[in-house]
Coordinates of C-alpha atoms in Angstrom, one line a residue:
M220 CA -36.6 2.0 18.3
A221 CA -33.0 1.0 17.7
W222 CA -32.3 -0.6 14.3
I223 CA -29.4 -2.7 15.8
T224 CA -29.4 -4.1 19.3
L225 CA -26.0 -5.1 20.6
D226 CA -25.8 -7.7 23.4
P227 CA -23.6 -6.8 26.5
I228 CA -20.7 -8.9 25.4
T229 CA -20.5 -7.2 22.0
K230 CA -20.7 -3.8 23.7
R231 CA -17.8 -4.7 25.9
R232 CA -15.8 -5.8 22.9
F233 CA -16.4 -2.5 21.1
A234 CA -15.5 -0.6 24.3
R235 CA -12.3 -2.6 24.6
F236 CA -11.5 -1.8 20.9
R237 CA -11.9 1.9 21.5
H238 CA -9.5 1.7 24.4
I239 CA -6.8 0.1 22.2
R240 CA -5.5 3.5 20.9
R241 CA -3.3 2.4 18.0
G242 CA -6.0 0.3 16.5
Y243 CA -8.9 2.8 17.1
Y244 CA -7.0 5.8 15.7
S245 CA -5.8 3.7 12.8
F246 CA -9.4 2.8 12.1
L247 CA -10.4 6.5 12.2
I248 CA -7.6 7.5 9.9
L249 CA -8.3 4.8 7.4
T250 CA -12.0 5.5 7.5
V251 CA -11.4 9.2 6.8
A252 CA -9.0 8.3 4.0
I253 CA -11.6 6.0 2.4
I254 CA -14.4 8.7 2.7
L255 CA -12.1 11.3 1.1
S256 CA -11.2 8.8 -1.7
I257 CA -14.9 8.4 -2.5
F258 CA -15.1 12.2 -3.0
A259 CA -11.9 12.2 -5.1
P260 CA -13.5 14.1 -8.0
F261 CA -13.9 17.1 -5.6
L262 CA -10.3 16.8 -4.3
A263 CA -8.3 15.9 -7.4
E264 CA -9.8 17.0 -10.7
S265 CA -8.9 19.3 -13.6
R266 CA -12.5 20.6 -13.7
A267 CA -13.3 23.5 -11.4
L268 CA -15.6 23.1 -8.4
A269 CA -17.3 26.3 -9.1
V270 CA -17.0 29.2 -11.6
W271 CA -18.5 32.6 -11.1
Y272 CA -18.8 34.2 -14.6
N273 CA -20.7 37.4 -15.4
G274 CA -22.8 37.2 -12.2
R275 CA -23.8 33.6 -12.7
P276 CA -22.5 30.5 -10.9
Y277 CA -21.5 27.3 -12.8
F278 CA -20.6 23.9 -11.3
P279 CA -18.7 22.0 -14.0
T280 CA -17.4 19.1 -11.9
F281 CA -19.6 16.5 -13.6
Q282 CA -20.4 18.2 -16.9
F283 CA -18.6 19.2 -20.1
M284 CA -18.4 23.0 -20.7
N285 CA -16.5 24.2 -23.8
M286 CA -14.2 27.2 -24.0
A287 CA -16.9 29.3 -25.5
T288 CA -18.9 29.1 -22.3
F289 CA -16.4 31.3 -20.5
G290 CA -14.9 33.1 -23.5
Q291 CA -11.6 31.3 -23.3
T292 CA -9.3 31.5 -26.3
P293 CA -8.5 28.0 -27.8
P294 CA -5.1 26.9 -29.2
E295 CA -4.4 27.5 -32.8
G296 CA -6.3 25.2 -35.2
W297 CA -9.2 24.7 -32.8
T298 CA -12.4 26.5 -32.2
A299 CA -13.8 27.4 -28.7
N300 CA -16.7 24.9 -29.2
D301 CA -14.4 22.0 -29.8
L302 CA -12.4 21.9 -26.6
E303 CA -13.3 21.7 -22.9
T304 CA -12.4 24.7 -20.8
E305 CA -9.0 24.6 -19.2
Y306 CA -10.0 25.7 -15.8
L307 CA -6.6 26.1 -14.2
R308 CA -5.5 28.3 -17.1
L309 CA -8.8 30.2 -16.9
Q310 CA -8.2 30.8 -13.2
R311 CA -4.7 32.1 -13.8
E312 CA -5.9 34.3 -16.7
W313 CA -8.6 36.0 -14.6
Q314 CA -6.1 36.5 -11.7
V315 CA -3.7 38.2 -14.0
E316 CA -6.5 40.4 -15.3
R317 CA -7.3 41.5 -11.8
Y318 CA -3.6 42.2 -11.2
L319 CA -3.1 44.2 -14.4
Y320 CA -6.4 46.1 -13.8
D321 CA -5.3 47.1 -10.3
R322 CA -1.8 48.2 -11.5
E323 CA -3.1 50.3 -14.4
S324 CA -5.9 51.8 -12.2
R325 CA -3.3 53.1 -9.8
Q326 CA -1.3 54.5 -12.8
S327 CA -4.3 56.2 -14.4
G328 CA -5.6 57.8 -11.2
N329 CA -9.3 58.7 -11.2
N330 CA -9.6 59.7 -14.9
P331 CA -13.2 58.5 -15.9
Q332 CA -12.2 57.9 -19.5
A333 CA -9.2 55.7 -18.4
V334 CA -11.3 53.8 -15.9
A335 CA -13.9 53.1 -18.6
A336 CA -11.2 52.0 -21.0
L337 CA -9.8 49.6 -18.3
N338 CA -13.3 48.2 -17.6
A339 CA -13.6 47.3 -21.3
K340 CA -10.0 46.0 -21.5
Y341 CA -10.4 43.7 -18.5
P342 CA -14.0 42.4 -18.5
N343 CA -13.2 39.3 -16.5
R344 CA -11.7 40.9 -13.5
S345 CA -14.8 40.2 -11.3
N346 CA -15.0 36.5 -12.3
Y347 CA -13.6 33.7 -10.2
V348 CA -12.7 30.0 -10.5
V349 CA -12.6 27.7 -7.5
M350 CA -10.3 24.7 -8.2
P351 CA -9.9 21.4 -6.2
V352 CA -7.0 21.1 -3.8
I353 CA -5.2 19.1 -6.5
P354 CA -6.2 20.7 -9.8
W355 CA -5.3 17.7 -11.9
D356 CA -7.2 14.6 -12.8
P357 CA -5.2 11.3 -12.8
Y358 CA -5.2 11.0 -16.6
Q359 CA -4.2 14.6 -17.6
S360 CA -0.7 15.2 -18.9
D361 CA 1.1 18.5 -18.2
F362 CA 3.9 19.6 -20.5
W363 CA 3.8 23.2 -19.3
Y364 CA 7.4 23.2 -18.0
N365 CA 8.7 22.4 -21.5
E366 CA 6.3 24.7 -23.4
L367 CA 6.2 27.9 -21.4
L368 CA 9.6 29.5 -22.1
P369 CA 9.4 28.9 -25.9
D370 CA 5.9 30.5 -25.9
I371 CA 7.2 33.6 -24.0
Q372 CA 10.2 33.7 -26.2
T373 CA 8.0 33.7 -29.3
R374 CA 6.1 36.7 -28.0
L375 CA 9.3 38.6 -27.2
N376 CA 10.7 37.9 -30.6
A377 CA 7.5 39.3 -32.1
G378 CA 7.7 42.4 -30.0
D379 CA 4.6 41.5 -28.0
R380 CA 5.9 42.4 -24.5
P381 CA 2.4 42.7 -22.9
G382 CA 1.5 39.3 -24.2
A383 CA 4.8 37.8 -22.9
E384 CA 4.3 39.5 -19.5
K385 CA 0.8 38.1 -19.3
I386 CA 1.9 34.5 -20.0
A387 CA 4.7 34.9 -17.4
R388 CA 2.3 36.1 -14.7
E389 CA -0.2 33.3 -15.5
G390 CA 2.7 30.9 -14.8
R391 CA 3.4 32.8 -11.6
L392 CA 6.9 33.9 -12.8
D393 CA 6.6 37.3 -11.3
E394 CA 10.4 38.1 -11.5
L395 CA 10.5 37.3 -15.2
A396 CA 7.2 39.2 -15.7
D397 CA 8.6 42.3 -14.0
D398 CA 11.8 42.2 -16.1
I399 CA 9.6 41.9 -19.3
S400 CA 7.4 44.8 -18.1
N401 CA 10.3 47.2 -17.6
G402 CA 12.2 46.0 -20.6
S403 CA 15.3 44.8 -18.7
I404 CA 14.8 41.3 -19.9
F405 CA 16.6 42.1 -23.2
T406 CA 19.7 43.4 -21.3
I407 CA 19.7 40.2 -19.2
L408 CA 19.5 38.0 -22.3
M409 CA 22.3 39.8 -24.0
D410 CA 24.6 39.0 -21.1
R411 CA 26.2 35.7 -22.1
R412 CA 27.2 34.9 -18.5
K413 CA 23.5 34.8 -17.6
S414 CA 22.2 33.4 -20.8
P415 CA 24.8 31.6 -22.9
S416 CA 22.4 31.0 -25.7
G417 CA 20.8 34.5 -25.6
D418 CA 17.3 33.2 -24.9
L419 CA 15.0 32.3 -22.0
Q420 CA 15.9 28.6 -22.0
G421 CA 19.6 29.6 -21.7
L422 CA 18.7 31.9 -18.8
A423 CA 16.9 29.0 -17.1
R424 CA 19.8 26.6 -17.6
S425 CA 22.4 29.0 -16.2
G426 CA 20.6 29.5 -12.9
A427 CA 21.0 33.3 -13.1
M428 CA 17.2 33.6 -12.5
P429 CA 16.4 31.0 -9.8
S430 CA 12.6 31.3 -10.3
L431 CA 13.1 29.7 -13.8
S432 CA 14.8 26.6 -12.4
G433 CA 13.1 23.4 -13.6
L434 CA 11.6 25.1 -16.6
G435 CA 12.4 23.6 -19.9
A436 CA 12.5 20.1 -18.4
V437 CA 10.4 17.2 -19.7
P438 CA 8.5 14.9 -17.4
P439 CA 8.9 13.5 -14.9
T440 CA 9.2 16.8 -13.1
A441 CA 9.9 17.4 -9.4
P442 CA 7.3 18.5 -6.9
D443 CA 6.1 22.1 -7.5
L444 CA 4.1 24.0 -5.0
T445 CA 4.4 27.4 -6.7
H446 CA 3.7 27.2 -10.4
R447 CA 1.5 24.2 -11.2
N448 CA 0.5 22.7 -7.8
H449 CA 2.1 19.3 -8.5
Y450 CA 2.6 18.5 -4.8
F451 CA 4.3 15.1 -5.5
G452 CA 5.6 16.0 -9.0
T453 CA 4.6 14.4 -12.2
D454 CA 5.4 11.0 -13.7
A455 CA 6.9 10.1 -17.1
G456 CA 3.7 10.9 -18.8
G457 CA 3.4 14.3 -17.2
R458 CA 0.5 13.1 -15.0
D459 CA 0.1 14.4 -11.5
V460 CA 1.5 11.9 -9.0
A461 CA -0.7 13.1 -6.0
S462 CA -3.8 12.7 -8.1
R463 CA -2.9 9.2 -9.2
L464 CA -1.9 8.3 -5.7
L465 CA -5.4 9.3 -4.4
Y466 CA -7.3 7.5 -7.2
G467 CA -4.9 4.5 -6.9
F468 CA -5.7 4.3 -3.1
R469 CA -9.5 4.3 -3.9
I470 CA -9.1 1.5 -6.4
S471 CA -6.7 -0.6 -4.1
I472 CA -8.7 -0.3 -0.9
F473 CA -12.1 -1.0 -2.5
F474 CA -10.7 -3.9 -4.5
A475 CA -9.3 -5.3 -1.3
L476 CA -12.5 -4.8 0.7
F477 CA -14.7 -6.3 -2.0
L478 CA -12.4 -9.3 -2.5
T479 CA -11.9 -9.9 1.2
L480 CA -15.7 -9.7 1.8
I481 CA -16.5 -12.2 -0.9
G482 CA -13.7 -14.5 0.0
Q483 CA -14.3 -14.5 3.7
V484 CA -18.0 -15.0 3.5
I485 CA -17.7 -17.9 1.1
G486 CA -14.8 -19.5 3.0
T487 CA -16.6 -19.1 6.3
I488 CA -19.8 -20.7 5.1
I489 CA -18.0 -23.6 3.4
G490 CA -15.5 -24.2 6.2
S491 CA -18.3 -24.1 8.8
L492 CA -20.4 -26.6 6.9
Q493 CA -17.4 -28.9 6.4
G494 CA -16.6 -28.9 10.1
Y495 CA -20.2 -29.3 11.2
L496 CA -21.5 -31.8 8.7
G497 CA -18.4 -33.8 8.1
G498 CA -18.8 -37.0 6.2
R499 CA -19.3 -37.0 2.4
F500 CA -19.7 -33.2 2.1
D501 CA -16.4 -32.7 3.9
L502 CA -14.7 -35.3 1.8
I503 CA -15.9 -34.0 -1.6
S504 CA -15.3 -30.3 -0.8
Q505 CA -11.8 -31.0 0.5
R506 CA -11.0 -32.7 -2.9
I507 CA -12.3 -29.6 -4.8
I508 CA -10.2 -27.4 -2.6
E509 CA -7.1 -29.5 -3.3
I510 CA -7.7 -29.1 -7.0
L511 CA -8.1 -25.4 -6.8
I512 CA -4.9 -25.1 -4.7
S513 CA -2.9 -26.9 -7.3
I514 CA -3.9 -24.4 -10.0
P515 CA -1.2 -21.7 -10.4
F516 CA -3.1 -18.5 -9.8
L517 CA -0.7 -16.2 -11.6
Y518 CA -0.9 -18.3 -14.8
V519 CA -4.7 -18.1 -14.8
V520 CA -4.6 -14.3 -14.6
I521 CA -1.9 -14.1 -17.3
I522 CA -4.0 -16.3 -19.7
L523 CA -7.2 -14.3 -19.0
A524 CA -5.4 -11.0 -19.4
A525 CA -4.1 -12.1 -22.8
L526 CA -7.7 -13.0 -23.9
F527 CA -9.6 -10.2 -22.3
A528 CA -8.9 -6.7 -21.2
P529 CA -8.9 -7.0 -17.3
T530 CA -11.5 -4.9 -15.5
F531 CA -11.9 -4.2 -11.8
W532 CA -14.8 -6.7 -11.3
M533 CA -13.2 -9.3 -13.6
L534 CA -10.1 -9.3 -11.4
V535 CA -12.2 -9.4 -8.2
L536 CA -14.1 -12.4 -9.5
I537 CA -11.0 -14.3 -10.7
M538 CA -9.2 -13.7 -7.4
A539 CA -12.3 -14.6 -5.4
I540 CA -12.1 -18.1 -6.9
F541 CA -8.9 -18.7 -4.9
Q542 CA -9.3 -16.1 -2.0
W543 CA -11.9 -18.1 0.0
I544 CA -9.8 -21.3 0.3
S545 CA -7.4 -20.3 3.1
I546 CA -10.0 -19.4 5.7
T547 CA -11.9 -22.7 5.2
F548 CA -9.2 -24.7 6.9
Y549 CA -9.4 -22.7 10.1
M550 CA -13.2 -22.5 10.2
R551 CA -13.4 -26.2 9.6
T552 CA -11.1 -27.0 12.5
E553 CA -12.9 -24.6 14.8
M554 CA -16.3 -26.2 13.9
Y555 CA -14.9 -29.7 14.5
R556 CA -13.9 -28.6 18.0
E557 CA -17.0 -26.6 18.9
K558 CA -19.6 -29.0 17.8
T559 CA -18.7 -31.4 20.5
R560 CA -19.3 -28.8 23.3
E561 CA -22.2 -29.2 25.7
Y562 CA -24.1 -26.1 24.5
C563 CA -24.1 -27.5 20.9
L564 CA -25.4 -30.9 22.1
A565 CA -28.0 -29.1 24.2
A566 CA -29.2 -27.1 21.2
K567 CA -29.5 -30.3 19.2
S568 CA -31.6 -31.9 22.0
Y569 CA -34.0 -29.0 21.9
G570 CA -34.5 -29.7 18.1
A571 CA -32.7 -26.6 16.8
S572 CA -32.1 -26.7 13.0
H573 CA -28.6 -27.3 11.6
W574 CA -28.6 -23.7 10.2
R575 CA -29.5 -22.2 13.6
I576 CA -26.9 -24.4 15.4
V577 CA -24.1 -23.4 12.9
F578 CA -24.8 -19.7 12.5
R579 CA -26.4 -18.8 15.7
H580 CA -24.6 -20.9 18.3
L581 CA -21.3 -22.2 16.8
L582 CA -20.1 -19.5 14.5
P583 CA -20.0 -16.7 17.2
N584 CA -17.5 -18.9 19.1
C585 CA -15.4 -19.7 16.0
L586 CA -14.7 -16.1 15.0
T587 CA -11.1 -16.0 16.3
P588 CA -9.5 -17.1 13.0
L589 CA -11.9 -15.0 10.9
V590 CA -11.1 -11.8 12.9
T591 CA -7.4 -12.7 13.0
F592 CA -6.9 -13.3 9.3
T593 CA -9.3 -10.8 7.7
P594 CA -6.9 -7.8 8.1
F595 CA -4.1 -9.9 6.6
A596 CA -6.5 -10.9 3.8
V597 CA -7.0 -7.2 3.1
V598 CA -3.2 -6.7 3.1
G599 CA -2.8 -9.7 0.7
A600 CA -5.4 -8.3 -1.6
I601 CA -3.7 -4.9 -1.9
F602 CA -0.4 -6.6 -2.5
A603 CA -1.9 -8.9 -5.1
L604 CA -3.5 -6.0 -7.1
T605 CA -0.3 -4.0 -6.8
G606 CA 1.8 -6.9 -7.9
L607 CA -0.4 -7.7 -10.9
D608 CA -0.3 -4.0 -12.0
Y609 CA 3.4 -3.9 -11.6
L610 CA 3.8 -7.0 -13.8
G611 CA 1.4 -5.5 -16.4
Y612 CA -1.4 -8.0 -15.9
G613 CA -3.6 -5.9 -13.7
L614 CA -5.9 -3.0 -14.6
P615 CA -5.2 -1.6 -18.1
A616 CA -3.3 1.6 -18.6
P617 CA -3.8 4.5 -18.0
T618 CA -5.8 3.4 -14.9
P619 CA -4.2 5.0 -11.8
S620 CA -2.5 2.2 -9.9
W621 CA 0.2 1.9 -7.2
G622 CA 1.8 -1.0 -9.0
E623 CA 2.1 0.9 -12.3
M624 CA 3.6 3.9 -10.3
M625 CA 6.2 1.5 -8.7
D626 CA 7.0 0.2 -12.2
Q627 CA 7.8 3.7 -13.3
A628 CA 9.8 4.5 -10.2
L629 CA 12.0 1.4 -10.8
E630 CA 12.8 2.2 -14.4
L631 CA 16.5 2.9 -15.0
D632 CA 15.9 6.5 -16.2
N633 CA 13.8 7.3 -13.1
R634 CA 16.0 5.9 -10.4
D635 CA 17.1 9.5 -9.4
K636 CA 13.5 10.7 -9.4
L637 CA 12.9 10.1 -5.7
W638 CA 9.4 11.5 -5.6
L639 CA 8.3 8.7 -7.9
T640 CA 9.7 6.1 -5.4
F641 CA 8.6 7.6 -2.1
A642 CA 5.0 8.4 -3.2
P643 CA 3.7 4.9 -4.0
F644 CA 5.9 3.0 -1.6
G645 CA 5.1 5.4 1.2
A646 CA 1.3 5.2 0.5
I647 CA 1.2 1.4 0.5
T648 CA 3.4 1.2 3.6
I649 CA 1.1 3.6 5.6
T650 CA -2.0 1.8 4.4
L651 CA -0.8 -1.6 5.3
V652 CA 0.5 -0.5 8.7
L653 CA -3.0 1.0 9.5
V654 CA -4.8 -2.2 8.4
V655 CA -2.4 -4.4 10.5
F656 CA -2.9 -2.2 13.6
I657 CA -6.7 -2.4 13.2
G658 CA -6.5 -6.2 12.8
E659 CA -4.4 -6.6 15.9
S660 CA -6.7 -4.5 18.0
V661 CA -9.8 -6.2 16.7
R662 CA -8.3 -9.6 17.5
E663 CA -7.4 -8.5 21.0
A664 CA -10.8 -6.9 21.6
F665 CA -12.8 -9.9 20.3
D666 CA -10.7 -12.5 22.0
P667 CA -13.2 -15.3 22.9
K668 CA -11.0 -16.3 25.8
Q669 CA -12.0 -13.1 27.5
Y670 CA -15.6 -13.0 26.3
A671 CA -16.8 -16.5 25.5
K672 CA -20.3 -16.8 24.1
Y673 CA -21.5 -20.3 24.9
E674 CA -25.2 -20.3 24.3

């Protein structure tokens, strides 16, 4: 038994929508994007998806596991029980252990004593970490680019070449690690043409070792597909732009969908009743609407944002107070016209209730403005949230937001950081184009002039 039974007219409308390629494919793309955003913690998160440690699997995505769990060394001044595991660093540490184990195994031959010593020296070579595609959560700051070279330089100054090489390999600086391993790094640093200051930071600034370009820089840093997997770079706070873009999309699209759903449902009901009932109800409700229209929406949000910390649902409810108004005018006009038709008069003569006449007979033939304006309501809701976040009256920092990202991109110091501009502007443009294509196709497919439903 089917849960939902579609009448032939509705089936033809859906079939027509599928044949309008730009709208149908836009719908599929947007649907996939929304589903992926729901599973954002599995796509963009600093916690690992899975860890295989000493023969046992762990799944830390939604739970706290301290550094002691996997034997990770904490920073100075902390204990392993105080801090959560740094999974990306843990992954790199175990990868380097496997590399060093394989290299020293080849050098030692099949000497049983040497093999036993290597097994004890590299106990984590058989452990693995599986990270998300974007190994950063939207709130995590990364200052690795500014901290790595001083850390390696400190080890070199202390004579700890193995430690310096290990850190370089964990950062995927294989050229530098090879020079540290064979000792040639000291000759390179003594050459003032390659390193005017005689240290690694001077070597990076001179460009003599291209693999070090970009190191020593402070955020925002450019896109990096090699060392830290910042596919769209980082922002001024060192946070991953791709991760914030994904979470910002999830917030924006669900904000727009919830707001549009609430506004269109309320506006459709009130507008339909205005047009059908008329009289005193229409007169009073129109005066209320005129009062609401005269209230400056932005000032209301600014005042409330000054009194309370804005939340997702608070902004939805505030904007819903004004969102429903625009559709009422169109639904009211449609109802005024349709209620004079013969099929409506026939339904009245058979004793149908007002509720049945409005929502069973009239409303299906008044859907043109609703179908037409709903996609643009979604677009307007996305623009509204983005604008509020840009002005600083939207969701509080550090919530990932396209408006906040645009604000950073337009700051004077960041005008030359093009990745900060292209990422949010490109995301919002693509999203709005997809929504508009869907709206145009739905309007064309559900055109009542083709499939009228007079009953």
